[in-house]
Coordinates of C-alpha atoms and ligand atoms in Angstrom, one line a residue:
M2 CA 99.2 130.7 73.2
S3 CA 99.8 132.5 76.5
V4 CA 99.4 132.0 80.2
Y5 CA 98.1 134.9 82.3
K6 CA 97.9 135.2 86.1
I7 CA 95.2 137.4 87.5
R8 CA 95.5 138.2 91.2
F9 CA 92.5 139.1 93.2
G10 CA 93.0 140.2 96.9
T11 CA 95.6 138.3 98.9
P12 CA 95.8 134.6 98.1
E13 CA 96.1 132.0 100.8
A14 CA 99.6 130.7 101.8
F15 CA 98.9 127.1 101.0
V16 CA 98.0 126.7 97.4
P17 CA 99.2 124.1 94.8
S18 CA 101.6 126.5 93.0
R19 CA 103.6 126.8 96.2
F20 CA 104.6 123.1 95.9
A21 CA 104.8 122.8 92.2
P22 CA 108.0 122.7 90.1
A23 CA 109.0 125.9 88.3
P24 CA 106.7 126.7 85.4
R25 CA 108.2 126.0 82.0
V26 CA 106.2 128.7 80.3
P27 CA 106.3 132.4 80.7
V28 CA 103.5 133.7 82.9
A29 CA 102.2 137.2 82.1
E30 CA 100.5 139.3 84.8
G31 CA 97.2 140.9 83.7
M32 CA 93.8 140.3 82.2
P33 CA 93.5 138.7 78.7
D34 CA 90.7 140.0 76.4
C35 CA 88.8 136.7 76.6
L36 CA 87.9 137.4 80.2
A37 CA 86.4 140.8 79.6
G38 CA 83.4 141.0 82.0
I39 CA 84.8 138.7 84.7
S40 CA 84.0 139.8 88.2
F41 CA 85.6 138.9 91.6
S42 CA 84.2 139.5 95.0
A43 CA 85.1 138.4 98.5
G44 CA 83.1 138.1 101.7
A45 CA 82.4 135.9 104.7
R46 CA 81.8 132.9 102.4
G47 CA 85.1 133.3 100.6
V48 CA 85.9 134.4 97.0
K49 CA 83.5 134.4 94.2
I50 CA 84.4 134.6 90.5
T51 CA 81.7 135.1 87.9
L52 CA 82.2 134.9 84.1
S53 CA 79.7 134.8 81.3
L54 CA 80.4 132.3 78.5
A55 CA 79.1 132.2 74.9
E56 CA 76.1 129.8 74.4
D57 CA 77.8 127.2 72.3
V58 CA 80.9 126.8 74.4
S59 CA 81.7 123.3 75.6
L60 CA 83.5 122.8 79.0
Y61 CA 85.7 119.9 80.1
G62 CA 88.1 119.1 82.9
F63 CA 88.0 119.2 86.7
G64 CA 90.5 116.4 86.9
L65 CA 89.7 112.7 87.1
Q66 CA 86.0 112.8 86.6
L67 CA 84.5 109.2 86.3
K68 CA 80.9 110.1 85.7
S69 CA 80.6 112.7 83.0
F70 CA 82.5 114.2 80.2
R71 CA 81.1 117.5 78.9
Q72 CA 80.6 119.6 82.0
N73 CA 78.1 122.1 80.7
G74 CA 75.1 122.4 83.0
K75 CA 76.9 120.7 86.0
K76 CA 77.8 121.8 89.5
K77 CA 81.1 120.3 90.5
T78 CA 82.7 120.3 93.9
I79 CA 86.5 119.9 93.8
R80 CA 86.9 117.7 96.8
P81 CA 89.2 114.6 97.0
N82 CA 87.4 111.4 97.9
A83 CA 87.8 107.7 97.5
D84 CA 85.2 105.9 95.3
P85 CA 82.7 108.7 94.6
K86 CA 79.5 107.1 93.3
S87 CA 77.8 110.2 92.0
D88 CA 78.6 113.0 89.6
S89 CA 79.2 115.7 92.2
G90 CA 82.8 116.5 91.3
D91 CA 84.2 114.5 94.2
S92 CA 87.1 112.4 92.9
H93 CA 90.3 110.6 93.7
A94 CA 91.9 113.5 91.9
P95 CA 89.7 116.5 91.4
V96 CA 91.4 119.6 89.9
P97 CA 90.2 123.2 89.8
F98 CA 91.0 123.5 86.1
L99 CA 88.6 123.6 83.2
V100 CA 89.1 124.0 79.5
T101 CA 86.7 125.5 77.0
T102 CA 86.2 125.4 73.3
A103 CA 86.3 129.2 73.4
G104 CA 90.0 129.4 73.2
F105 CA 90.9 129.5 76.9
G106 CA 91.1 127.4 80.1
L107 CA 90.9 128.6 83.7
Y108 CA 93.0 127.3 86.6
V109 CA 92.1 128.4 90.1
D110 CA 95.1 128.1 92.3
T111 CA 93.5 126.8 95.5
A112 CA 93.6 123.9 97.9
R113 CA 90.1 124.6 99.0
Y114 CA 87.0 122.4 98.2
C115 CA 85.8 125.0 95.7
D116 CA 82.6 124.8 93.7
F117 CA 82.1 125.3 90.0
Y118 CA 78.6 126.1 88.8
C119 CA 78.7 125.7 85.0
N120 CA 75.1 126.5 84.4
L121 CA 73.7 129.6 86.1
T122 CA 71.4 132.3 84.8
A123 CA 71.6 135.8 86.3
K124 CA 68.3 137.4 87.5
P125 CA 66.9 139.8 84.8
A126 CA 66.5 143.5 85.6
V127 CA 62.8 143.3 84.7
K128 CA 60.1 140.6 84.3
P129 CA 60.7 138.9 81.0
K130 CA 57.9 139.4 78.4
D131 CA 58.4 136.2 76.4
A132 CA 58.2 133.5 79.0
A133 CA 56.4 130.4 77.7
E134 CA 52.8 130.0 78.8
R135 CA 52.8 126.2 79.3
M136 CA 55.5 123.6 79.9
D137 CA 55.8 120.4 78.0
M138 CA 55.4 117.4 80.4
N139 CA 58.8 116.0 79.1
D140 CA 60.6 119.2 80.2
M141 CA 59.0 119.4 83.6
I142 CA 62.2 118.9 85.5
G143 CA 65.3 120.0 83.7
G144 CA 68.8 121.1 84.8
N145 CA 69.9 124.7 84.8
A146 CA 71.1 125.6 81.3
G147 CA 72.5 129.1 81.8
N148 CA 75.8 130.3 80.5
L149 CA 77.2 131.9 83.7
L150 CA 80.2 130.2 85.2
V151 CA 80.4 130.9 89.0
V152 CA 83.3 129.7 91.1
E153 CA 83.2 129.8 94.9
I154 CA 86.4 129.4 96.9
P155 CA 85.5 129.0 100.6
Y156 CA 87.6 130.7 103.4
A157 CA 89.9 132.6 101.0
S158 CA 90.0 136.3 100.8
G159 CA 92.0 136.3 97.6
V160 CA 93.1 134.0 94.8
D161 CA 95.3 133.7 91.7
L162 CA 93.3 132.8 88.6
Y163 CA 95.3 131.5 85.7
C164 CA 93.9 132.0 82.2
I165 CA 95.6 129.9 79.5
T166 CA 94.8 130.8 75.9
G167 CA 95.2 128.6 72.9
E168 CA 93.5 127.8 69.6
R169 CA 92.8 124.2 70.4
I170 CA 92.1 122.5 73.8
L171 CA 95.3 120.6 73.1
D172 CA 97.3 123.9 73.1
I173 CA 95.6 125.0 76.3
V174 CA 96.2 121.6 78.1
S175 CA 99.8 121.5 76.9
Q176 CA 100.4 125.0 78.4
Y177 CA 98.8 124.0 81.6
N178 CA 101.2 120.9 81.8
L179 CA 104.2 123.2 81.1
L180 CA 102.9 125.5 83.9
S181 CA 103.0 122.4 86.1
G182 CA 106.7 121.8 85.1
G183 CA 106.1 119.6 82.1
G184 CA 104.8 116.1 81.8
C185 CA 106.5 113.2 83.6
M186 CA 109.0 110.9 81.8
P187 CA 108.5 107.3 82.8
P188 CA 111.3 104.7 82.5
L189 CA 110.9 102.6 79.4
W190 CA 110.1 99.5 81.5
G191 CA 107.4 101.5 83.3
L192 CA 105.3 101.4 80.2
G193 CA 105.5 97.6 80.0
N194 CA 102.9 95.3 81.6
F195 CA 102.3 95.5 85.3
Y196 CA 100.8 92.8 87.5
R197 CA 99.9 93.2 91.2
C198 CA 99.8 89.9 93.1
D199 CA 97.2 88.6 95.6
M200 CA 97.7 90.4 98.9
T201 CA 98.0 87.3 101.0
F202 CA 100.8 85.8 98.9
R203 CA 104.1 84.9 100.5
D204 CA 107.5 84.9 98.8
E205 CA 107.3 81.5 97.1
Q206 CA 103.8 82.2 95.7
I207 CA 105.0 85.6 94.3
L208 CA 108.0 83.9 92.7
G209 CA 105.8 81.1 91.3
L210 CA 103.4 83.5 89.8
A211 CA 106.2 85.6 88.2
K212 CA 107.7 82.4 86.8
Q213 CA 104.4 81.6 85.2
F214 CA 104.5 84.8 83.2
R215 CA 107.8 83.6 81.6
E216 CA 106.5 80.1 81.0
L217 CA 103.3 81.4 79.4
H218 CA 105.4 84.0 77.4
I219 CA 103.1 86.7 78.5
P220 CA 105.1 89.9 78.6
C221 CA 105.4 91.4 82.1
D222 CA 107.8 94.1 83.4
I223 CA 106.6 94.9 86.9
I224 CA 105.4 92.8 89.8
G225 CA 103.5 94.6 92.5
L226 CA 103.2 93.4 96.1
E227 CA 100.1 94.3 98.0
P228 CA 99.6 95.0 101.8
G229 CA 100.7 91.5 102.9
W230 CA 104.4 92.2 102.5
Q231 CA 104.4 94.3 105.7
T232 CA 104.1 93.3 109.3
H233 CA 101.4 95.9 109.8
A234 CA 99.6 97.4 106.8
Y235 CA 96.7 99.5 108.2
S236 CA 98.5 101.6 109.3
C237 CA 101.9 100.9 107.8
S238 CA 105.1 99.7 109.4
Y239 CA 107.1 99.7 106.2
R240 CA 108.8 96.5 107.5
W241 CA 108.8 93.1 105.7
D242 CA 106.8 90.5 107.4
P243 CA 109.3 87.9 108.5
Q244 CA 106.8 85.0 108.2
R245 CA 105.7 85.6 104.6
F246 CA 109.1 87.1 103.5
P247 CA 111.9 85.7 105.6
N248 CA 114.5 86.9 103.1
P249 CA 113.1 89.8 101.2
A250 CA 116.4 90.9 99.6
E251 CA 116.8 87.5 98.0
T252 CA 113.2 87.4 96.8
V253 CA 113.6 90.9 95.2
A254 CA 116.9 89.9 93.7
E255 CA 115.4 86.7 92.2
L256 CA 112.5 88.7 90.7
K257 CA 115.0 91.2 89.2
K258 CA 117.2 88.4 87.9
D259 CA 114.1 87.3 85.9
G260 CA 113.7 90.8 84.5
F261 CA 110.9 92.1 86.8
H262 CA 110.8 95.4 88.5
V263 CA 109.2 95.4 92.0
N264 CA 106.6 97.8 93.2
L265 CA 105.4 97.9 96.9
W266 CA 102.0 98.9 98.2
E267 CA 101.9 101.3 101.1
H268 CA 100.2 104.4 102.4
A269 CA 101.5 107.2 104.5
F270 CA 99.6 106.6 107.8
T271 CA 102.6 105.5 110.0
H272 CA 102.2 102.7 112.5
P273 CA 103.8 102.9 116.0
T274 CA 106.0 99.9 115.0
A275 CA 107.5 101.9 112.1
E276 CA 111.1 102.6 112.6
K277 CA 110.8 106.4 112.6
Y278 CA 107.5 106.8 114.3
E279 CA 108.9 108.8 117.2
E280 CA 110.9 111.2 115.0
L281 CA 107.8 111.7 112.9
L282 CA 105.5 112.5 115.8
P283 CA 106.2 116.3 115.9
C284 CA 105.8 116.4 112.1
A285 CA 102.3 114.9 112.0
G286 CA 98.7 116.2 112.0
E287 CA 96.5 116.2 115.1
H288 CA 94.7 112.9 114.6
L289 CA 95.6 109.3 113.8
V290 CA 94.2 107.3 110.9
W291 CA 94.1 103.5 111.5
Q292 CA 96.2 104.3 114.6
G293 CA 98.9 105.8 112.4
L294 CA 100.4 109.3 112.2
V295 CA 99.5 111.5 109.3
P296 CA 102.9 113.0 108.3
D297 CA 102.9 116.6 107.1
L298 CA 104.8 115.9 103.9
S299 CA 105.0 119.6 103.0
L300 CA 107.7 119.9 105.7
E301 CA 111.2 119.1 104.6
E302 CA 111.9 117.4 107.9
A303 CA 108.9 115.1 107.5
Q304 CA 110.0 114.3 104.0
K305 CA 113.5 113.5 105.2
I306 CA 112.3 111.2 108.0
F307 CA 109.7 109.5 105.8
T308 CA 112.3 108.9 103.1
E309 CA 114.8 107.4 105.5
M310 CA 112.2 104.8 106.4
Q311 CA 111.9 103.9 102.7
Q312 CA 115.6 103.8 102.1
P313 CA 116.2 100.1 103.0
L314 CA 113.5 99.2 100.5
I315 CA 115.0 101.3 97.8
D316 CA 118.5 100.0 98.5
M317 CA 117.1 96.5 98.1
G318 CA 116.1 97.4 94.5
I319 CA 112.4 98.5 94.9
D320 CA 111.8 101.0 92.1
G321 CA 108.1 101.7 92.4
F322 CA 105.4 102.3 95.0
K323 CA 101.7 102.2 95.1
L324 CA 100.7 105.1 97.4
D325 CA 97.2 104.1 98.6
E326 CA 94.5 105.8 100.7
C327 CA 95.7 109.4 100.4
D328 CA 92.2 110.5 99.2
G329 CA 89.3 111.2 101.5
S330 CA 86.8 108.7 102.9
D331 CA 83.5 110.6 102.9
F332 CA 82.0 107.7 100.9
T333 CA 84.1 104.8 102.2
G334 CA 83.7 104.6 105.9
G335 CA 85.4 107.2 108.0
W336 CA 89.2 106.5 107.9
T337 CA 90.2 110.1 107.6
F338 CA 91.4 113.2 109.4
P339 CA 89.1 116.3 110.0
N340 CA 89.1 119.2 107.6
S341 CA 89.6 121.5 110.7
D342 CA 92.8 119.7 111.8
T343 CA 96.0 121.8 112.0
F344 CA 99.1 120.4 110.5
P345 CA 102.6 121.5 111.7
S346 CA 103.2 123.5 108.5
G347 CA 100.1 125.7 109.3
M348 CA 97.9 124.0 106.7
D349 CA 94.5 122.9 107.8
G350 CA 93.0 119.5 107.1
E351 CA 91.0 120.6 104.1
Q352 CA 94.1 122.0 102.4
Y353 CA 96.1 118.9 103.3
H354 CA 93.5 116.6 101.8
S355 CA 93.9 118.5 98.5
L356 CA 97.6 118.3 98.6
F357 CA 98.2 115.0 100.3
G358 CA 98.7 112.7 97.2
L359 CA 100.8 115.2 95.4
L360 CA 103.2 115.8 98.4
Y361 CA 103.4 112.0 99.0
A362 CA 104.3 111.4 95.3
K363 CA 106.8 114.2 95.5
T364 CA 108.4 112.7 98.6
M365 CA 108.7 109.2 97.1
E366 CA 110.0 110.5 93.8
K367 CA 112.7 112.3 95.7
A368 CA 113.5 109.2 97.7
L369 CA 114.1 107.2 94.5
G370 CA 116.9 109.7 93.6
N371 CA 118.1 109.3 90.1
T372 CA 116.0 106.2 89.4
R373 CA 112.9 107.0 87.3
T374 CA 109.6 105.2 88.1
L375 CA 106.1 104.9 86.8
S376 CA 104.3 104.3 90.1
Q377 CA 100.7 104.6 91.4
V378 CA 98.9 107.0 93.6
R379 CA 95.2 107.3 94.6
N380 CA 95.0 111.1 95.1
M381 CA 96.4 113.9 92.9
G382 CA 95.6 117.5 92.5
A383 CA 96.5 120.6 90.6
L384 CA 99.8 121.2 88.8
A385 CA 100.7 117.5 89.0
A386 CA 101.8 116.7 85.5
S387 CA 105.4 116.2 86.3
Y388 CA 104.8 113.4 88.8
P389 CA 105.2 109.8 87.4
F390 CA 102.3 108.4 89.3
V391 CA 99.2 106.9 87.7
L392 CA 95.8 107.1 89.4
Y393 CA 93.5 104.1 90.1
S394 CA 90.3 103.3 92.0
D395 CA 88.4 100.6 93.8
L396 CA 85.4 101.3 91.6
Y397 CA 85.3 99.0 88.7
G398 CA 82.8 100.1 86.0
H399 CA 84.4 99.7 82.7
R400 CA 82.5 102.6 81.2
E401 CA 83.4 104.9 84.1
F402 CA 87.0 103.8 83.8
L403 CA 87.1 104.9 80.2
T404 CA 85.4 108.2 81.1
G405 CA 88.2 108.7 83.6
L406 CA 90.8 108.0 80.9
V407 CA 89.6 110.7 78.6
N408 CA 89.1 113.2 81.4
A409 CA 92.4 112.7 83.0
G410 CA 94.1 114.0 79.9
F411 CA 92.5 117.4 80.3
A412 CA 94.3 118.0 83.7
G413 CA 97.8 116.7 83.7
L414 CA 96.8 113.4 85.2
L415 CA 97.5 109.8 84.3
W416 CA 94.9 107.1 84.9
S417 CA 94.8 103.4 84.3
P418 CA 91.5 101.5 83.7
E419 CA 93.0 98.6 85.7
V420 CA 91.9 95.0 85.1
R421 CA 90.8 92.9 88.1
H422 CA 88.2 90.1 88.0
A423 CA 86.0 89.4 85.1
E424 CA 82.7 87.7 84.5
N425 CA 84.2 85.5 81.8
A426 CA 86.9 85.4 79.1
E427 CA 85.1 87.9 76.9
D428 CA 84.8 90.5 79.7
L429 CA 88.4 90.0 80.7
L430 CA 89.7 90.4 77.1
R431 CA 87.5 93.5 76.7
R432 CA 89.1 95.1 79.8
I433 CA 92.6 94.1 78.7
Q434 CA 91.9 95.7 75.3
S435 CA 91.2 99.0 77.0
V436 CA 94.1 98.9 79.5
I437 CA 96.9 98.3 77.0
F438 CA 95.9 101.5 75.3
S439 CA 96.3 103.5 78.5
P440 CA 99.3 105.1 80.3
Q441 CA 99.8 102.0 82.4
A442 CA 98.9 98.4 81.4
L443 CA 97.9 97.4 84.9
V444 CA 96.4 94.1 86.2
N445 CA 95.6 94.5 89.9
A446 CA 95.0 91.0 91.0
F447 CA 95.1 91.8 94.7
Y448 CA 92.3 89.4 95.5
L449 CA 92.9 86.8 92.7
P450 CA 95.1 83.8 93.5
N451 CA 95.5 82.9 89.8
H452 CA 96.4 84.7 86.6
P453 CA 92.9 85.7 85.5
W454 CA 93.5 84.5 81.9
V455 CA 94.4 81.1 83.2
Q456 CA 91.2 81.1 85.3
H457 CA 89.1 82.1 82.3
D458 CA 91.0 79.9 79.8
C459 CA 92.0 82.7 77.4
V460 CA 95.8 82.8 77.7
E461 CA 96.3 83.2 74.0
G462 CA 94.0 86.1 73.7
A463 CA 95.6 87.8 76.6
R464 CA 99.1 87.1 75.4
E465 CA 98.3 88.7 72.0
L466 CA 97.1 91.9 73.6
F467 CA 100.0 92.2 76.0
R468 CA 102.4 91.6 73.1
L469 CA 100.6 94.4 71.2
R470 CA 101.3 96.7 74.1
M471 CA 105.0 95.9 73.8
S472 CA 105.0 96.4 70.0
L473 CA 103.7 100.0 70.6
L474 CA 106.2 100.8 73.4
P475 CA 108.6 102.9 71.2
Y476 CA 105.7 104.9 69.9
L477 CA 104.2 105.4 73.4
Y478 CA 107.6 106.3 74.9
T479 CA 108.1 109.0 72.3
A480 CA 104.6 110.3 73.1
F481 CA 105.7 110.6 76.7
Y482 CA 108.9 112.4 75.6
D483 CA 106.5 115.0 74.0
Y484 CA 104.6 115.1 77.2
K485 CA 107.7 116.0 79.1
T486 CA 109.0 118.6 76.6
T487 CA 105.8 120.1 75.1
G488 CA 103.2 119.2 77.7
K489 CA 101.1 117.3 75.1
P490 CA 99.2 114.5 76.9
P491 CA 100.0 111.0 75.5
V492 CA 96.4 109.9 76.0
R493 CA 93.6 112.4 75.4
A494 CA 90.0 113.0 74.3
L495 CA 89.4 113.7 70.6
V496 CA 88.0 117.1 71.3
C497 CA 91.5 118.2 72.3
D498 CA 92.7 118.0 68.7
Y499 CA 89.4 118.2 66.8
Q500 CA 87.2 120.8 68.6
N501 CA 86.0 122.4 65.4
E502 CA 84.1 119.1 64.7
K503 CA 80.8 119.1 66.6
E504 CA 80.9 115.3 66.8
A505 CA 84.0 115.5 69.0
H506 CA 82.3 117.5 71.7
D507 CA 80.5 114.5 73.2
C508 CA 82.9 111.9 72.1
S509 CA 83.8 110.3 75.4
T510 CA 84.2 106.6 74.4
Q511 CA 87.1 107.0 72.1
W512 CA 90.6 108.6 72.6
L513 CA 93.8 109.5 71.0
F514 CA 96.7 107.2 71.9
G515 CA 99.7 109.3 70.9
D516 CA 99.2 111.6 67.9
S517 CA 98.2 109.0 65.3
L518 CA 96.0 106.3 66.8
I519 CA 92.3 106.5 67.7
V520 CA 91.1 103.8 70.0
A521 CA 87.4 102.9 70.3
P522 CA 87.0 100.0 72.7
L523 CA 83.9 97.9 73.4
I524 CA 82.6 97.1 76.8
Y525 CA 81.3 93.6 77.6
P526 CA 78.7 92.4 76.5
E527 CA 78.8 94.8 73.6
K528 CA 79.6 93.3 70.2
E529 CA 79.2 96.4 68.0
R530 CA 79.4 100.1 68.3
D531 CA 79.6 103.3 66.3
V532 CA 83.0 104.9 65.8
W533 CA 83.5 108.5 64.8
L534 CA 86.6 109.3 62.8
P535 CA 87.6 113.0 62.2
P536 CA 87.6 114.3 58.6
G537 CA 90.4 112.9 56.5
E538 CA 91.9 109.5 55.7
W539 CA 92.2 106.7 58.4
Y540 CA 93.3 103.1 58.3
D541 CA 92.1 100.1 60.3
F542 CA 95.2 99.3 62.4
F543 CA 94.6 95.5 62.1
T544 CA 93.4 95.1 58.6
G545 CA 94.9 98.1 56.9
E546 CA 91.5 98.9 55.4
R547 CA 91.3 102.6 54.2
M548 CA 88.5 104.6 55.7
E549 CA 87.1 108.1 55.4
G550 CA 86.2 110.4 58.3
G551 CA 82.7 110.1 59.6
T552 CA 80.7 107.6 61.6
H553 CA 81.2 103.9 61.0
H554 CA 79.4 100.9 62.5
V555 CA 81.8 98.3 63.7
V556 CA 81.1 94.7 64.8
T557 CA 84.1 93.0 66.4
D558 CA 85.6 90.8 69.1
G559 CA 88.7 92.9 68.9
I560 CA 89.4 96.5 69.8
P561 CA 88.8 99.0 67.0
V562 CA 92.0 101.1 66.4
Y563 CA 92.6 103.5 63.6
V564 CA 95.7 105.1 62.2
K565 CA 95.7 108.6 60.8
G566 CA 96.6 108.6 57.0
G567 CA 100.2 109.8 56.4
T568 CA 101.5 108.1 59.6
L569 CA 104.8 106.2 59.7
L570 CA 104.1 104.1 62.7
P571 CA 107.0 102.3 64.5
F572 CA 105.9 98.8 65.3
A573 CA 108.3 96.7 67.3
Q574 CA 108.9 93.0 67.6
P575 CA 107.5 92.5 71.1
V576 CA 110.0 91.6 73.8
E577 CA 108.8 89.9 77.0
Y578 CA 110.4 92.5 79.3
L579 CA 112.8 95.4 79.0
L580 CA 116.5 95.4 79.9
P581 CA 118.7 98.5 79.9
D582 CA 120.2 97.4 76.6
T583 CA 117.0 96.2 74.9
R584 CA 117.2 97.0 71.2
F585 CA 113.9 97.0 69.4
E586 CA 113.5 95.6 65.9
I587 CA 111.2 98.1 64.3
T588 CA 109.0 97.8 61.2
L589 CA 107.8 101.1 59.9
R590 CA 104.1 100.8 59.0
A591 CA 103.3 103.4 56.3
Y592 CA 99.6 104.3 56.2
G593 CA 98.7 106.1 53.0
D594 CA 101.1 108.6 51.4
C595 CA 104.1 108.7 53.7
K596 CA 106.6 110.3 51.3
A597 CA 106.9 113.3 53.5
A598 CA 106.2 111.4 56.8
V599 CA 108.7 111.3 59.6
C600 CA 108.7 108.7 62.3
R601 CA 110.1 110.1 65.6
L602 CA 111.8 107.8 68.0
V603 CA 113.4 108.9 71.2
E604 CA 116.3 107.1 72.9
D605 CA 118.0 107.5 76.2
D606 CA 119.2 105.2 78.9
G607 CA 115.5 104.5 79.6
E608 CA 115.8 104.6 83.4
T609 CA 117.5 107.6 85.0
H610 CA 116.8 111.3 85.5
S611 CA 120.3 112.1 84.3
A612 CA 119.7 110.5 80.9
S613 CA 120.4 112.5 77.8
Y614 CA 117.8 112.2 75.1
R615 CA 118.3 111.8 71.4
L616 CA 115.4 112.2 69.0
L617 CA 115.8 110.1 65.8
E618 CA 113.8 111.1 62.7
V619 CA 113.3 108.2 60.4
T620 CA 111.6 108.4 56.9
T621 CA 110.8 105.7 54.4
E622 CA 113.9 106.7 52.5
R623 CA 116.3 107.0 55.4
Y624 CA 115.8 104.5 58.1
E625 CA 119.2 102.9 58.7
T626 CA 120.3 104.5 62.0
D627 CA 123.1 104.1 64.4
S628 CA 120.7 104.0 67.3
F629 CA 121.5 101.6 70.1
R630 CA 117.8 101.3 71.0
Y631 CA 116.2 100.8 67.6
R632 CA 117.0 98.8 64.5
V633 CA 114.7 99.6 61.7
A634 CA 114.2 96.5 59.7
G635 CA 112.0 97.7 56.9
V636 CA 108.8 99.5 55.7
E637 CA 105.4 97.9 55.2
Q638 CA 103.0 99.9 53.1
Y639 CA 99.3 99.9 54.0
Ligands
LIG51 C1 92.8 99.4 98.3 C2 93.4 99.6 96.9 C3 93.4 98.3 96.2 C4 94.2 97.3 97.0 C5 93.7 97.2 98.4 C6 94.5 96.3 99.2 O1 92.8 100.6 99.0 O2 92.6 100.6 96.2 O3 93.9 98.5 94.9 O4 95.6 97.7 97.0 O5 93.6 98.5 99.0 O6 94.1 96.3 100.6

């Protein structure tokens, strides 16, 4: 496993690596053998990279792609956009990074809207002799199916290309995440259930809704407030609306007293009534969006002023933000700034579009100081693994949301298939089944006045699922610790770990949740599906039934989840919310022969950056520990 940097010409000044944390892997200069035959050229149209790939290589990546999984035969444009409705590459979080099953991945360090052609065929030197005489009607119009990869980077006259080698895609992605500074480490509470309230709600309604969670005994850790908390939201004043929230400090304190963390919606377009508007003026781009300034958050001065505006909120106890609207609006109606704009740092609008979400997230993380968060952002880009911000969308296709989930894991991104409205109880429960097995268990009820499970009369079903999420928190938290220290994504496509199995190559409707669980959800109105399990021994998570690798047909109202044989899974008594001193009661679920199995559990203060981590290794023989976070109560054999 190695990371190589290959420099061609003179790269541009504003590239993602300039703003990324220090890499946590050594980076070698020079050309690895796997790129023999690569060519670079530069001209008036920018830089072009051409590489020939072997025929049977599968390609994945390009960030948060919602429309396709295996990228062979596609042309993808890496251009940030809100709500892209086609498979063009446009995305809330496109990333110029692809991984292959040929033992390497390629990261192009650019903030340009670059194009990847994954399908070209070079012109032959002479007329081919063996061209088919006649074409089958069924094949009349096909895509390109060549094996040349061509990357075009407009405007640039040089570029750094990173080649990351590794036996499995998992190794390649992990190295990429370490190149990005390592994966983020959320606070423990950040992995609990998260509910965003109706955007028109005032203080009493928010408190009432929060109270209902406790009355219904549905676990919830985070309450999110949508635009209505501000006096002016498009663009943002960052000031509490005195009519809806006459005493915000008290409202926040009351929520905190009940064990909730509070997250506020905002975006960076700054309204003239915002406290620091005047100071921010010289640090903003040329044009306004929704009458608000576009602060150049690559500048320390802008970061400082912007942070000062957020400080009263943070001092009040807000420990999370939803950073909206920082993607582009080519498909959503024109609220944007031109690509040709000049920003005070010297960046142009195109580059700023590519870096906006990342710089915004970086600014807000800094503003939170020593407090860890798991927040939200609607745009991210390259080298972003270290930022504790989860992506989301206004699109709502359940299938697309799951495609996003598996793809995000190839590119150091976190994504939540958030739950909003549903057609009926079955649809709602199907969506909750998916979201609890994602990095962030988010219900975004920003246009729903009631708890959706109350509306659809399925409180019990919803409660059971949210409790299941809480039971798996110690397991998920440890997976995030691995993300931070080794770069291994906590949620990922099966092909990352099982690329030698052909079935894994197109397996986009299942994913690994941590190292040991495979999740294979159903989408309403489905009642049955095929599930593919890699070779070896697996166990049904709910029934304990032993299964062999291969394809299985499943009929269920529940969510199919399977545990790898030989796993010692920590299963916690669900708590309704986390406190700094929460101690989990753990049962070790032993699946198959676990004599040699080790259950890893990480503990720390669960909430600050200065926390020191301790990794506990528990076995079936030795599980009494002096941990303050976990009490292992016993072993259950499956
Ligand atoms: C959208 C966002 C939604 C919600 C809404 C409120 O931009 O994606 O999740 O926050 O704004 O106006």
